[in-house]
PDB file of C-alpha atoms and ligand atoms in Angstrom:
ATOM      1  CA  MET Q 179     -11.145   7.957 -14.957  1.00 36.00           C
ATOM      2  CA  GLU Q 180      -9.446  11.326 -15.064  1.00 39.00           C
ATOM      3  CA  GLY Q 181      -6.987  11.750 -12.239  1.00 40.00           C
ATOM      4  CA  LEU Q 182      -6.393   8.057 -11.762  1.00 38.00           C
ATOM      5  CA  PRO Q 183      -2.844   6.831 -11.987  1.00 42.00           C
ATOM      6  CA  GLN Q 184      -2.125   5.475 -15.437  1.00 40.00           C
ATOM      7  CA  LYS Q 185      -1.546   1.921 -14.298  1.00 42.00           C
ATOM      8  CA  LEU Q 186      -4.809   1.748 -12.431  1.00 39.00           C
ATOM      9  CA  GLU Q 187      -6.661   3.229 -15.359  1.00 38.00           C
ATOM     10  CA  ASN Q 188      -5.271   0.503 -17.614  1.00 35.00           C
ATOM     11  CA  ILE Q 189      -6.377  -2.172 -15.225  1.00 34.00           C
ATOM     12  CA  PHE Q 190      -9.886  -0.780 -15.078  1.00 32.00           C
ATOM     13  CA  THR Q 191     -10.286  -0.449 -18.805  1.00 32.00           C
ATOM     14  CA  ASN Q 192     -12.342  -3.366 -20.093  1.00 29.00           C
ATOM     15  CA  SER Q 193     -12.155  -5.123 -16.789  1.00 30.00           C
ATOM     16  CA  SER Q 194     -14.737  -6.339 -14.343  1.00 31.00           C
ATOM     17  CA  LEU Q 195     -13.357  -3.772 -11.939  1.00 32.00           C
ATOM     18  CA  SER Q 196     -14.604  -0.867 -14.019  1.00 32.00           C
ATOM     19  CA  GLN Q 197     -17.783  -0.631 -11.966  1.00 32.00           C
ATOM     20  CA  SER Q 198     -15.866   0.424  -8.903  1.00 38.00           C
ATOM     21  CA  ALA Q 199     -14.202   3.210 -10.848  1.00 34.00           C
ATOM     22  CA  THR Q 200     -16.755   5.884  -9.987  1.00 32.00           C
ATOM     23  CA  SER Q 201     -16.504   5.404  -6.270  1.00 38.00           C
ATOM     24  CA  LEU Q 202     -12.770   5.153  -6.648  1.00 35.00           C
ATOM     25  CA  GLU Q 203     -12.637   8.452  -8.454  1.00 38.00           C
ATOM     26  CA  GLU Q 204     -14.617  10.060  -5.640  1.00 40.00           C
ATOM     27  CA  GLN Q 205     -12.297   8.427  -3.127  1.00 36.00           C
ATOM     28  CA  HIS Q 206      -9.366   9.840  -4.979  1.00 37.00           C
ATOM     29  CA  ILE Q 207     -10.332  13.299  -3.778  1.00 32.00           C
ATOM     30  CA  ASN Q 208      -9.718  12.051  -0.259  1.00 39.00           C
ATOM     31  CA  VAL Q 209      -6.196  10.954  -1.099  1.00 41.00           C
ATOM     32  CA  VAL Q 210      -5.063  14.394   0.090  1.00 43.00           C
ATOM     33  CA  ASP Q 211      -3.593  13.867   3.568  1.00 46.00           C
ATOM     34  CA  GLY Q 212      -4.192  17.370   4.909  1.00 47.00           C
ATOM     35  CA  ALA Q 213      -1.692  18.301   2.251  1.00 45.00           C
ATOM     36  CA  ASN Q 214       1.015  20.848   2.827  1.00 63.00           C
ATOM     37  CA  PRO Q 215       1.269  22.215   0.200  1.00 74.00           C
ATOM     38  CA  PHE Q 216      -1.548  20.701  -1.823  1.00 87.00           C
ATOM     39  CA  LEU Q 217      -0.439  19.548  -5.267  1.00 92.00           C
ATOM     40  CA  SER Q 218      -2.822  18.640  -8.062  1.00 93.00           C
ATOM     41  CA  GLN Q 219      -2.594  15.146  -9.512  1.00 92.00           C
ATOM     42  CA  GLU Q 220      -0.799  16.630 -12.519  1.00 95.00           C
ATOM     43  CA  GLU Q 221       1.730  18.418 -10.302  1.00 96.00           C
ATOM     44  CA  LEU Q 222       2.314  15.208  -8.362  1.00 96.00           C
ATOM     45  CA  ASP Q 223       2.789  13.270 -11.600  1.00 95.00           C
ATOM     46  CA  ASN Q 224       5.303  15.832 -12.862  1.00 96.00           C
ATOM     47  CA  ILE Q 225       7.722  15.433  -9.959  1.00 97.00           C
ATOM     48  CA  PRO Q 226      10.712  13.482 -11.308  1.00 97.00           C
ATOM     49  CA  ASP Q 227      10.867   9.975  -9.887  1.00 96.00           C
ATOM     50  CA  HIS Q 228      14.160  10.564  -8.077  1.00 94.00           C
ATOM     51  CA  GLN Q 229      12.854  13.747  -6.404  1.00 95.00           C
ATOM     52  CA  ILE Q 230       9.843  12.220  -4.679  1.00 97.00           C
ATOM     53  CA  ARG Q 231      10.022  10.045  -1.572  1.00 97.00           C
ATOM     54  CA  HIS Q 232       9.271   6.386  -2.206  1.00 98.00           C
ATOM     55  CA  VAL Q 233       7.275   4.359   0.327  1.00 98.00           C
ATOM     56  CA  VAL Q 234       6.963   0.565   0.081  1.00 98.00           C
ATOM     57  CA  CYS Q 235       4.303  -1.535   1.808  1.00 98.00           C
ATOM     58  CA  GLY Q 236       3.792  -5.289   1.784  1.00 98.00           C
ATOM     59  CA  VAL Q 237       0.632  -7.371   1.635  1.00 97.00           C
ATOM     60  CA  ILE Q 238       1.151 -10.860   3.095  1.00 97.00           C
ATOM     61  CA  PHE Q 239      -1.346 -13.685   3.382  1.00 94.00           C
ATOM     62  CA  ASN Q 240      -1.011 -16.639   5.739  1.00 94.00           C
ATOM     63  CA  GLU Q 241      -2.051 -20.230   5.043  1.00 92.00           C
ATOM     64  CA  TYR Q 242      -5.635 -19.401   6.114  1.00 92.00           C
ATOM     65  CA  GLY Q 243      -5.929 -16.580   3.578  1.00 90.00           C
ATOM     66  CA  GLN Q 244      -5.709 -13.900   6.283  1.00 94.00           C
ATOM     67  CA  VAL Q 245      -3.795 -10.689   5.658  1.00 96.00           C
ATOM     68  CA  LEU Q 246      -1.179  -9.137   7.976  1.00 98.00           C
ATOM     69  CA  VAL Q 247      -2.163  -5.732   9.364  1.00 97.00           C
ATOM     70  CA  SER Q 248      -0.525  -3.371  11.809  1.00 97.00           C
ATOM     71  CA  ARG Q 249      -1.915  -0.435  13.817  1.00 95.00           C
ATOM     72  CA  ARG Q 250      -0.083   2.861  13.550  1.00 89.00           C
ATOM     73  CA  ARG Q 251       1.080   4.246  16.852  1.00 84.00           C
ATOM     74  CA  ALA Q 252      -0.094   7.469  18.489  1.00 82.00           C
ATOM     75  CA  GLY Q 253       1.680  10.650  17.439  1.00 81.00           C
ATOM     76  CA  VAL Q 254       2.442   9.717  13.813  1.00 81.00           C
ATOM     77  CA  GLU Q 255       0.617  10.579  10.612  1.00 78.00           C
ATOM     78  CA  TYR Q 256      -2.663   8.590  10.526  1.00 80.00           C
ATOM     79  CA  ALA Q 257      -2.144   7.628  14.165  1.00 81.00           C
ATOM     80  CA  ASN Q 258      -4.143   4.565  15.236  1.00 84.00           C
ATOM     81  CA  SER Q 259      -5.306   3.782  11.721  1.00 93.00           C
ATOM     82  CA  LEU Q 260      -4.575   0.344  10.319  1.00 96.00           C
ATOM     83  CA  GLU Q 261      -1.880  -0.163   7.688  1.00 96.00           C
ATOM     84  CA  PHE Q 262       0.168  -2.720   5.865  1.00 98.00           C
ATOM     85  CA  PRO Q 263       3.691  -2.875   7.279  1.00 98.00           C
ATOM     86  CA  GLY Q 264       6.240  -0.834   5.374  1.00 98.00           C
ATOM     87  CA  GLY Q 265       7.825   2.589   5.232  1.00 97.00           C
ATOM     88  CA  LYS Q 266      10.117   5.034   3.516  1.00 97.00           C
ATOM     89  CA  VAL Q 267      12.793   3.819   1.109  1.00 98.00           C
ATOM     90  CA  GLU Q 268      16.211   5.154   2.120  1.00 97.00           C
ATOM     91  CA  HIS Q 269      18.518   6.749  -0.441  1.00 93.00           C
ATOM     92  CA  HIS Q 270      20.851   3.840  -1.055  1.00 94.00           C
ATOM     93  CA  GLU Q 271      18.089   1.190  -1.077  1.00 97.00           C
ATOM     94  CA  THR Q 272      16.091  -0.671  -3.713  1.00 98.00           C
ATOM     95  CA  HIS Q 273      12.407  -1.276  -3.004  1.00 98.00           C
ATOM     96  CA  GLU Q 274      13.194  -4.902  -2.170  1.00 98.00           C
ATOM     97  CA  GLN Q 275      15.889  -3.938   0.316  1.00 98.00           C
ATOM     98  CA  ALA Q 276      13.562  -1.428   1.964  1.00 98.00           C
ATOM     99  CA  LEU Q 277      10.762  -4.023   2.251  1.00 98.00           C
ATOM    100  CA  LEU Q 278      13.166  -6.499   3.824  1.00 98.00           C
ATOM    101  CA  ARG Q 279      14.391  -3.910   6.333  1.00 98.00           C
ATOM    102  CA  GLU Q 280      10.938  -2.543   7.175  1.00 98.00           C
ATOM    103  CA  PHE Q 281       9.465  -6.005   7.763  1.00 98.00           C
ATOM    104  CA  GLU Q 282      12.361  -6.964  10.009  1.00 98.00           C
ATOM    105  CA  GLU Q 283      12.131  -3.677  11.951  1.00 98.00           C
ATOM    106  CA  GLU Q 284       8.361  -3.468  12.270  1.00 97.00           C
ATOM    107  CA  VAL Q 285       7.081  -7.056  12.440  1.00 98.00           C
ATOM    108  CA  GLY Q 286      10.210  -9.176  12.972  1.00 98.00           C
ATOM    109  CA  ILE Q 287       9.904 -11.410   9.908  1.00 98.00           C
ATOM    110  CA  THR Q 288      12.109 -11.974   6.858  1.00 98.00           C
ATOM    111  CA  VAL Q 289      10.281 -11.492   3.567  1.00 98.00           C
ATOM    112  CA  ALA Q 290      11.059 -12.617   0.008  1.00 97.00           C
ATOM    113  CA  ASN Q 291       9.514 -12.891  -3.432  1.00 96.00           C
ATOM    114  CA  PHE Q 292       7.760  -9.577  -4.120  1.00 95.00           C
ATOM    115  CA  LYS Q 293       5.217  -8.809  -6.832  1.00 95.00           C
ATOM    116  CA  PRO Q 294       4.050  -5.243  -7.494  1.00 95.00           C
ATOM    117  CA  ILE Q 295       0.294  -4.742  -7.024  1.00 95.00           C
ATOM    118  CA  TYR Q 296      -0.432  -1.037  -7.201  1.00 94.00           C
ATOM    119  CA  ASP Q 297       1.233   2.354  -6.748  1.00 97.00           C
ATOM    120  CA  GLN Q 298       0.190   5.984  -6.595  1.00 97.00           C
ATOM    121  CA  ARG Q 299       1.422   9.447  -5.693  1.00 97.00           C
ATOM    122  CA  VAL Q 300       0.036  11.017  -2.548  1.00 95.00           C
ATOM    123  CA  ASN Q 301      -0.012  14.500  -0.999  1.00 94.00           C
ATOM    124  CA  GLY Q 302       1.484  13.658   2.390  1.00 89.00           C
ATOM    125  CA  SER Q 303       1.016  16.175   5.215  1.00 84.00           C
ATOM    126  CA  SER Q 304       4.720  17.014   5.297  1.00 87.00           C
ATOM    127  CA  GLU Q 305       5.753  16.092   1.735  1.00 92.00           C
ATOM    128  CA  PRO Q 306       4.414  14.297  -1.342  1.00 95.00           C
ATOM    129  CA  PHE Q 307       5.318  10.633  -1.693  1.00 97.00           C
ATOM    130  CA  HIS Q 308       4.942   7.749  -4.111  1.00 98.00           C
ATOM    131  CA  ILE Q 309       3.571   4.650  -2.410  1.00 98.00           C
ATOM    132  CA  TYR Q 310       4.165   1.168  -3.844  1.00 98.00           C
ATOM    133  CA  PHE Q 311       2.280  -1.889  -2.606  1.00 97.00           C
ATOM    134  CA  TYR Q 312       3.823  -5.315  -3.129  1.00 97.00           C
ATOM    135  CA  LEU Q 313       2.388  -8.766  -2.677  1.00 96.00           C
ATOM    136  CA  ILE Q 314       4.886 -10.746  -0.590  1.00 97.00           C
ATOM    137  CA  LYS Q 315       4.799 -14.400  -1.452  1.00 95.00           C
ATOM    138  CA  ASP Q 316       7.181 -15.829   1.158  1.00 96.00           C
ATOM    139  CA  PHE Q 317       8.045 -15.005   4.746  1.00 97.00           C
ATOM    140  CA  PHE Q 318      10.028 -16.609   7.547  1.00 97.00           C
ATOM    141  CA  GLY Q 319       9.270 -16.201  11.251  1.00 97.00           C
ATOM    142  CA  GLN Q 320       6.240 -15.249  13.328  1.00 97.00           C
ATOM    143  CA  PRO Q 321       5.115 -11.633  12.970  1.00 98.00           C
ATOM    144  CA  TYR Q 322       4.774  -9.511  16.125  1.00 98.00           C
ATOM    145  CA  GLY Q 323       4.682  -5.792  16.922  1.00 97.00           C
ATOM    146  CA  ALA Q 324       8.429  -5.208  17.043  1.00 96.00           C
ATOM    147  CA  GLU Q 325       7.899  -1.475  17.643  1.00 93.00           C
ATOM    148  CA  GLY Q 326       5.282  -2.066  20.338  1.00 92.00           C
ATOM    149  CA  GLN Q 327       2.341  -1.692  17.947  1.00 94.00           C
ATOM    150  CA  ASP Q 328      -0.564  -4.127  17.515  1.00 95.00           C
ATOM    151  CA  VAL Q 329      -0.057  -6.588  14.645  1.00 97.00           C
ATOM    152  CA  PHE Q 330      -2.667  -9.128  13.635  1.00 96.00           C
ATOM    153  CA  TRP Q 331      -3.957 -11.375  10.877  1.00 97.00           C
ATOM    154  CA  LEU Q 332      -7.342 -10.280   9.496  1.00 96.00           C
ATOM    155  CA  ASN Q 333      -9.827 -12.286   7.475  1.00 94.00           C
ATOM    156  CA  VAL Q 334     -10.304 -10.555   4.161  1.00 92.00           C
ATOM    157  CA  ASP Q 335     -14.071 -10.358   4.677  1.00 90.00           C
ATOM    158  CA  GLU Q 336     -13.507  -8.598   8.017  1.00 92.00           C
ATOM    159  CA  ILE Q 337     -11.429  -5.777   6.564  1.00 94.00           C
ATOM    160  CA  ASP Q 338     -12.977  -2.354   7.126  1.00 94.00           C
ATOM    161  CA  TYR Q 339     -11.103  -0.284   4.559  1.00 94.00           C
ATOM    162  CA  ASN Q 340     -12.244   2.989   6.180  1.00 94.00           C
ATOM    163  CA  ARG Q 341      -9.759   2.329   8.962  1.00 95.00           C
ATOM    164  CA  PHE Q 342      -6.761   2.564   6.571  1.00 95.00           C
ATOM    165  CA  PRO Q 343      -5.109   5.656   4.999  1.00 94.00           C
ATOM    166  CA  PRO Q 344      -6.698   6.729   1.678  1.00 93.00           C
ATOM    167  CA  ALA Q 345      -4.116   5.211  -0.681  1.00 94.00           C
ATOM    168  CA  THR Q 346      -4.477   1.907   1.136  1.00 96.00           C
ATOM    169  CA  GLN Q 347      -8.264   2.112   0.924  1.00 95.00           C
ATOM    170  CA  LEU Q 348      -7.947   2.186  -2.853  1.00 94.00           C
ATOM    171  CA  LEU Q 349      -5.663  -0.825  -2.785  1.00 94.00           C
ATOM    172  CA  ILE Q 350      -8.042  -2.799  -0.565  1.00 94.00           C
ATOM    173  CA  GLN Q 351     -11.180  -1.927  -2.485  1.00 92.00           C
ATOM    174  CA  ASN Q 352      -9.734  -2.652  -5.864  1.00 90.00           C
ATOM    175  CA  PHE Q 353      -7.152  -5.364  -5.382  1.00 89.00           C
ATOM    176  CA  ILE Q 354      -7.761  -7.175  -2.122  1.00 88.00           C
ATOM    177  CA  LEU Q 355     -11.534  -7.382  -1.848  1.00 86.00           C
ATOM    178  CA  THR Q 356     -11.661  -8.385  -5.517  1.00 81.00           C
ATOM    179  CA  ASN Q 357      -9.066 -11.106  -5.157  1.00 67.00           C
ATOM    180  CA  GLU Q 358      -9.132 -12.370  -8.720  1.00 72.00           C
ATOM    181  CA  TYR Q 359      -6.401  -9.902  -9.635  1.00 72.00           C
ATOM    182  CA  LEU Q 360      -4.254 -10.938  -6.655  1.00 77.00           C
ATOM    183  CA  ASN Q 361      -4.600 -14.601  -7.583  1.00 76.00           C
ATOM    184  CA  ASP Q 362      -3.374 -13.667 -11.006  1.00 77.00           C
ATOM    185  CA  ILE Q 363      -0.302 -11.922  -9.557  1.00 76.00           C
ATOM    186  CA  TYR Q 364       0.351 -14.884  -7.282  1.00 74.00           C
ATOM    187  CA  ARG Q 365       0.642 -17.227 -10.209  1.00 76.00           C
ATOM    188  CA  ARG Q 366       3.163 -15.026 -12.034  1.00 73.00           C
TER     189      ARG Q 366
HETATM  190  N1  8GT M 277       3.333   1.538   6.231  1.00 72.77           N
HETATM  191  C1  8GT M 277       2.319   2.077   5.567  1.00 72.77           C
HETATM  192  N2  8GT M 277       2.358   3.412   5.259  1.00 72.77           N
HETATM  193  C2  8GT M 277       1.304   3.895   4.578  1.00 72.77           C
HETATM  194  C3  8GT M 277       0.212   3.078   4.162  1.00 72.77           C
HETATM  195  N3  8GT M 277      -0.680   3.861   3.467  1.00 72.77           N
HETATM  196  C4  8GT M 277      -0.186   5.128   3.460  1.00 72.77           C
HETATM  197  O1  8GT M 277      -0.698   6.115   2.940  1.00 72.77           O
HETATM  198  N4  8GT M 277       1.027   5.155   4.134  1.00 72.77           N
HETATM  199  C5  8GT M 277       1.842   6.349   4.333  1.00 72.77           C
HETATM  200  O2  8GT M 277       3.185   6.138   3.943  1.00 72.77           O
HETATM  201  C6  8GT M 277       4.036   7.060   4.658  1.00 72.77           C
HETATM  202  C7  8GT M 277       5.302   6.391   5.137  1.00 72.77           C
HETATM  203  O3  8GT M 277       5.050   5.250   5.889  1.00 72.77           O
HETATM  204  P1  8GT M 277       5.648   5.041   7.374  1.00 72.77           P
HETATM  205  O4  8GT M 277       5.163   6.098   8.307  1.00 72.77           O
HETATM  206  O5  8GT M 277       5.329   3.622   7.705  1.00 72.77           O
HETATM  207  O6  8GT M 277       7.198   5.227   7.193  1.00 72.77           O
HETATM  208  P2  8GT M 277       8.372   4.615   8.116  1.00 72.77           P
HETATM  209  O7  8GT M 277       8.003   3.225   8.557  1.00 72.77           O
HETATM  210  O8  8GT M 277       9.632   4.796   7.343  1.00 72.77           O
HETATM  211  O9  8GT M 277       8.292   5.508   9.415  1.00 72.77           O
HETATM  212  P3  8GT M 277       9.312   6.495  10.112  1.00 72.77           P
HETATM  213  O10 8GT M 277       9.331   7.718   9.268  1.00 72.77           O
HETATM  214  O11 8GT M 277       8.652   6.721  11.452  1.00 72.77           O
HETATM  215  O12 8GT M 277      10.624   5.785  10.190  1.00 72.77           O
HETATM  216  C8  8GT M 277       3.194   7.615   5.801  1.00 72.77           C
HETATM  217  O13 8GT M 277       2.848   8.947   5.443  1.00 72.77           O
HETATM  218  C9  8GT M 277       1.966   6.740   5.789  1.00 72.77           C
HETATM  219  O14 8GT M 277       0.845   7.477   6.220  1.00 72.77           O
HETATM  220  C10 8GT M 277       0.204   1.694   4.485  1.00 72.77           C
HETATM  221  O15 8GT M 277      -0.706   0.908   4.172  1.00 72.77           O
HETATM  222  N5  8GT M 277       1.276   1.246   5.188  1.00 72.77           N
HETATM  223 MG1   MG M 278       6.283   2.148   8.746  1.00 72.77          MG
END
């Protein structure tokens, strides 16, 4: 469990998810994004909250239980990999405001009613960041690739988590493929 973010560690303790912890811990090594400079988990954790970039991403399901996924464009970090829509929180914004803006900019829908699922600090290739994933309970409009990227609804059992960035792989393996926890968040 060493090296896991505190929140995740708490969730795994005494839970049915604890079996996936070993593979998750191994995965955690891969969370380094070609880091520049590489920071240890402890160094990442010691960066004050207001000095690290925040990234927010949203997980949305449609009425058929499919999840909204977008493909990153060429020429950006993790080009062509799949991702959940979202992006960097700007200085004046709350996480909710950033999610609203990012979903309008990237997939052309208005989102509301956010529940935190999971967060972690990551060694990005240009700077460290803290990524927060939210379950989005309501949305208005039809999603499309508003920045010219592919956007599609995926059946949960068709998700290949290897096609997502490392932090997102952890989210998928531990919170989306094992949907009991998500159902629990939904009801809150
Ligand atoms: N949107 C999104 N970003 C992710 C995910 N997982 C993950 O590690 N990231 C990382 O989060 C960082 C910021 O996301 P982003 O590139 O979407 O930021 P952005 O929309 O503000 O882009 P911009 O800087 O081109 O305006 C990137 O380093 C990206 O690789 C994910 O599932 N979705
Ligand atoms: Mg983005």
